[in-house]
């Protein structure tokens, strides 16, 4: 059994969002995401479902063609193949649990790397 909490895993990075992987199998990956104000996971569309459960802070989640404003207690599910990204508001930290199934491939994360290098939330 894996048991942890946001406090025990918390780590922030001044350069980009940080994650702490808490579980991985061939079928599922669960990470805790920590975002300084204004940090983001760039928009990408891997072939996996994702559940995003906001623990603290406010921001937005790209869900296909929609930007959803989120706050603590909100849960957003984005189906496989749909565009998704997470962006913390500019005035507060954001913490969220992100569960993907199946885990995205390294190649599917290339748009994330490109967006981070360019400093673009939507690198398309």
PDB file of C-alpha atoms in Angstrom, residues 1-116:
ATOM      1  CA  UNK A   1       0.000   0.000   0.000  1.00  0.00           C
ATOM      2  CA  UNK A   2       1.164   3.512  -0.801  1.00  0.00           C
ATOM      3  CA  UNK A   3       0.222   6.132   1.766  1.00  0.00           C
ATOM      4  CA  UNK A   4       1.454   9.710   1.867  1.00  0.00           C
ATOM      5  CA  UNK A   5       0.136  13.271   1.929  1.00  0.00           C
ATOM      6  CA  UNK A   6       0.775  16.612   0.291  1.00  0.00           C
ATOM      7  CA  UNK A   7       2.762  17.894   3.279  1.00  0.00           C
ATOM      8  CA  UNK A   8       5.142  14.932   3.350  1.00  0.00           C
ATOM      9  CA  UNK A   9       5.922  15.157  -0.378  1.00  0.00           C
ATOM     10  CA  UNK A  10       5.825  18.943  -0.878  1.00  0.00           C
ATOM     11  CA  UNK A  11       8.596  20.402  -2.997  1.00  0.00           C
ATOM     12  CA  UNK A  12       8.633  23.545  -5.106  1.00  0.00           C
ATOM     13  CA  UNK A  13      10.951  24.627  -7.904  1.00  0.00           C
ATOM     14  CA  UNK A  14      11.418  28.277  -8.869  1.00  0.00           C
ATOM     15  CA  UNK A  15      11.913  27.339 -12.531  1.00  0.00           C
ATOM     16  CA  UNK A  16       8.935  25.064 -13.274  1.00  0.00           C
ATOM     17  CA  UNK A  17       6.151  23.045 -11.681  1.00  0.00           C
ATOM     18  CA  UNK A  18       7.353  20.062  -9.670  1.00  0.00           C
ATOM     19  CA  UNK A  19       5.856  16.625  -9.211  1.00  0.00           C
ATOM     20  CA  UNK A  20       6.331  13.810  -6.761  1.00  0.00           C
ATOM     21  CA  UNK A  21       5.436  10.447  -8.210  1.00  0.00           C
ATOM     22  CA  UNK A  22       3.628   8.462  -5.521  1.00  0.00           C
ATOM     23  CA  UNK A  23       2.628   5.427  -7.574  1.00  0.00           C
ATOM     24  CA  UNK A  24       3.272   3.902 -11.002  1.00  0.00           C
ATOM     25  CA  UNK A  25       2.265   0.693 -12.724  1.00  0.00           C
ATOM     26  CA  UNK A  26       1.734  -0.283 -16.351  1.00  0.00           C
ATOM     27  CA  UNK A  27      -1.875   0.879 -15.990  1.00  0.00           C
ATOM     28  CA  UNK A  28      -1.736   3.987 -13.802  1.00  0.00           C
ATOM     29  CA  UNK A  29       0.486   6.827 -12.621  1.00  0.00           C
ATOM     30  CA  UNK A  30      -0.288   9.106  -9.665  1.00  0.00           C
ATOM     31  CA  UNK A  31       1.687  12.268  -8.928  1.00  0.00           C
ATOM     32  CA  UNK A  32       1.332  15.185  -6.559  1.00  0.00           C
ATOM     33  CA  UNK A  33       1.803  18.446  -8.461  1.00  0.00           C
ATOM     34  CA  UNK A  34       3.203  21.603  -6.877  1.00  0.00           C
ATOM     35  CA  UNK A  35       2.987  24.900  -8.767  1.00  0.00           C
ATOM     36  CA  UNK A  36       4.414  28.267  -7.768  1.00  0.00           C
ATOM     37  CA  UNK A  37       2.205  31.202  -8.806  1.00  0.00           C
ATOM     38  CA  UNK A  38       1.949  31.347 -12.598  1.00  0.00           C
ATOM     39  CA  UNK A  39       3.617  27.982 -13.230  1.00  0.00           C
ATOM     40  CA  UNK A  40       2.005  25.466 -15.562  1.00  0.00           C
ATOM     41  CA  UNK A  41       1.991  22.109 -17.285  1.00  0.00           C
ATOM     42  CA  UNK A  42       1.836  23.029 -20.979  1.00  0.00           C
ATOM     43  CA  UNK A  43      -1.096  21.864 -23.060  1.00  0.00           C
ATOM     44  CA  UNK A  44      -0.627  18.414 -24.584  1.00  0.00           C
ATOM     45  CA  UNK A  45      -2.916  15.560 -25.636  1.00  0.00           C
ATOM     46  CA  UNK A  46      -1.551  12.160 -24.627  1.00  0.00           C
ATOM     47  CA  UNK A  47      -3.446   8.937 -25.203  1.00  0.00           C
ATOM     48  CA  UNK A  48      -4.385   8.577 -21.524  1.00  0.00           C
ATOM     49  CA  UNK A  49      -7.212   9.670 -19.260  1.00  0.00           C
ATOM     50  CA  UNK A  50      -6.341  12.075 -16.458  1.00  0.00           C
ATOM     51  CA  UNK A  51      -8.075  12.962 -13.203  1.00  0.00           C
ATOM     52  CA  UNK A  52      -7.006  16.240 -11.579  1.00  0.00           C
ATOM     53  CA  UNK A  53      -8.057  16.773  -7.956  1.00  0.00           C
ATOM     54  CA  UNK A  54      -7.230  20.260  -6.645  1.00  0.00           C
ATOM     55  CA  UNK A  55      -5.979  20.198  -3.065  1.00  0.00           C
ATOM     56  CA  UNK A  56      -5.141  23.897  -2.590  1.00  0.00           C
ATOM     57  CA  UNK A  57      -4.828  27.103  -4.563  1.00  0.00           C
ATOM     58  CA  UNK A  58      -6.610  28.263  -7.674  1.00  0.00           C
ATOM     59  CA  UNK A  59      -5.888  28.059 -11.355  1.00  0.00           C
ATOM     60  CA  UNK A  60      -7.243  26.687 -14.581  1.00  0.00           C
ATOM     61  CA  UNK A  61      -7.320  23.329 -16.263  1.00  0.00           C
ATOM     62  CA  UNK A  62      -7.540  23.041 -20.037  1.00  0.00           C
ATOM     63  CA  UNK A  63     -10.139  20.400 -20.827  1.00  0.00           C
ATOM     64  CA  UNK A  64     -10.287  19.921 -24.585  1.00  0.00           C
ATOM     65  CA  UNK A  65     -11.288  23.335 -25.952  1.00  0.00           C
ATOM     66  CA  UNK A  66     -12.446  24.645 -22.566  1.00  0.00           C
ATOM     67  CA  UNK A  67     -10.527  26.408 -19.806  1.00  0.00           C
ATOM     68  CA  UNK A  68     -12.029  25.509 -16.438  1.00  0.00           C
ATOM     69  CA  UNK A  69     -11.259  27.667 -13.410  1.00  0.00           C
ATOM     70  CA  UNK A  70     -10.507  25.398 -10.459  1.00  0.00           C
ATOM     71  CA  UNK A  71     -10.200  25.722  -6.707  1.00  0.00           C
ATOM     72  CA  UNK A  72      -9.794  23.378  -3.727  1.00  0.00           C
ATOM     73  CA  UNK A  73     -12.214  20.458  -3.900  1.00  0.00           C
ATOM     74  CA  UNK A  74     -12.646  20.593  -7.685  1.00  0.00           C
ATOM     75  CA  UNK A  75     -12.070  17.444  -9.714  1.00  0.00           C
ATOM     76  CA  UNK A  76     -11.625  17.539 -13.495  1.00  0.00           C
ATOM     77  CA  UNK A  77     -11.474  14.457 -15.716  1.00  0.00           C
ATOM     78  CA  UNK A  78     -10.020  14.817 -19.224  1.00  0.00           C
ATOM     79  CA  UNK A  79     -10.400  11.822 -21.567  1.00  0.00           C
ATOM     80  CA  UNK A  80      -7.529  10.338 -23.560  1.00  0.00           C
ATOM     81  CA  UNK A  81      -6.597  12.276 -26.687  1.00  0.00           C
ATOM     82  CA  UNK A  82      -8.106  15.553 -25.456  1.00  0.00           C
ATOM     83  CA  UNK A  83      -5.898  18.599 -24.880  1.00  0.00           C
ATOM     84  CA  UNK A  84      -5.067  19.230 -21.249  1.00  0.00           C
ATOM     85  CA  UNK A  85      -2.856  21.514 -19.204  1.00  0.00           C
ATOM     86  CA  UNK A  86      -2.760  22.980 -15.709  1.00  0.00           C
ATOM     87  CA  UNK A  87      -1.976  26.631 -14.893  1.00  0.00           C
ATOM     88  CA  UNK A  88      -1.700  28.138 -11.402  1.00  0.00           C
ATOM     89  CA  UNK A  89      -3.105  31.613 -10.840  1.00  0.00           C
ATOM     90  CA  UNK A  90      -0.466  34.317 -10.781  1.00  0.00           C
ATOM     91  CA  UNK A  91      -1.061  35.195  -7.124  1.00  0.00           C
ATOM     92  CA  UNK A  92      -0.998  31.838  -5.310  1.00  0.00           C
ATOM     93  CA  UNK A  93       0.454  28.354  -5.245  1.00  0.00           C
ATOM     94  CA  UNK A  94      -1.541  25.403  -6.576  1.00  0.00           C
ATOM     95  CA  UNK A  95      -1.355  21.797  -5.393  1.00  0.00           C
ATOM     96  CA  UNK A  96      -3.156  18.912  -7.099  1.00  0.00           C
ATOM     97  CA  UNK A  97      -3.261  15.151  -7.385  1.00  0.00           C
ATOM     98  CA  UNK A  98      -2.936  14.026 -11.019  1.00  0.00           C
ATOM     99  CA  UNK A  99      -3.802  10.427 -11.911  1.00  0.00           C
ATOM    100  CA  UNK A 100      -3.243   9.207 -15.479  1.00  0.00           C
ATOM    101  CA  UNK A 101      -4.258   5.889 -16.985  1.00  0.00           C
ATOM    102  CA  UNK A 102      -2.349   4.502 -18.704  1.00  0.00           C
ATOM    103  CA  UNK A 103       0.818   6.502 -17.953  1.00  0.00           C
ATOM    104  CA  UNK A 104       1.736   8.715 -20.931  1.00  0.00           C
ATOM    105  CA  UNK A 105       4.807   7.811 -22.938  1.00  0.00           C
ATOM    106  CA  UNK A 106       7.952   9.913 -23.004  1.00  0.00           C
ATOM    107  CA  UNK A 107       7.158  10.902 -26.607  1.00  0.00           C
ATOM    108  CA  UNK A 108       3.683  12.111 -25.590  1.00  0.00           C
ATOM    109  CA  UNK A 109       5.347  14.509 -23.145  1.00  0.00           C
ATOM    110  CA  UNK A 110       7.448  16.229 -25.827  1.00  0.00           C
ATOM    111  CA  UNK A 111       4.895  19.113 -26.134  1.00  0.00           C
ATOM    112  CA  UNK A 112       5.286  19.633 -22.363  1.00  0.00           C
ATOM    113  CA  UNK A 113       9.076  19.963 -22.715  1.00  0.00           C
ATOM    114  CA  UNK A 114       8.669  22.317 -25.698  1.00  0.00           C
ATOM    115  CA  UNK A 115       6.171  24.499 -23.835  1.00  0.00           C
ATOM    116  CA  UNK A 116       8.406  24.721 -20.767  1.00  0.00           C
TER     117      UNK A 116
END
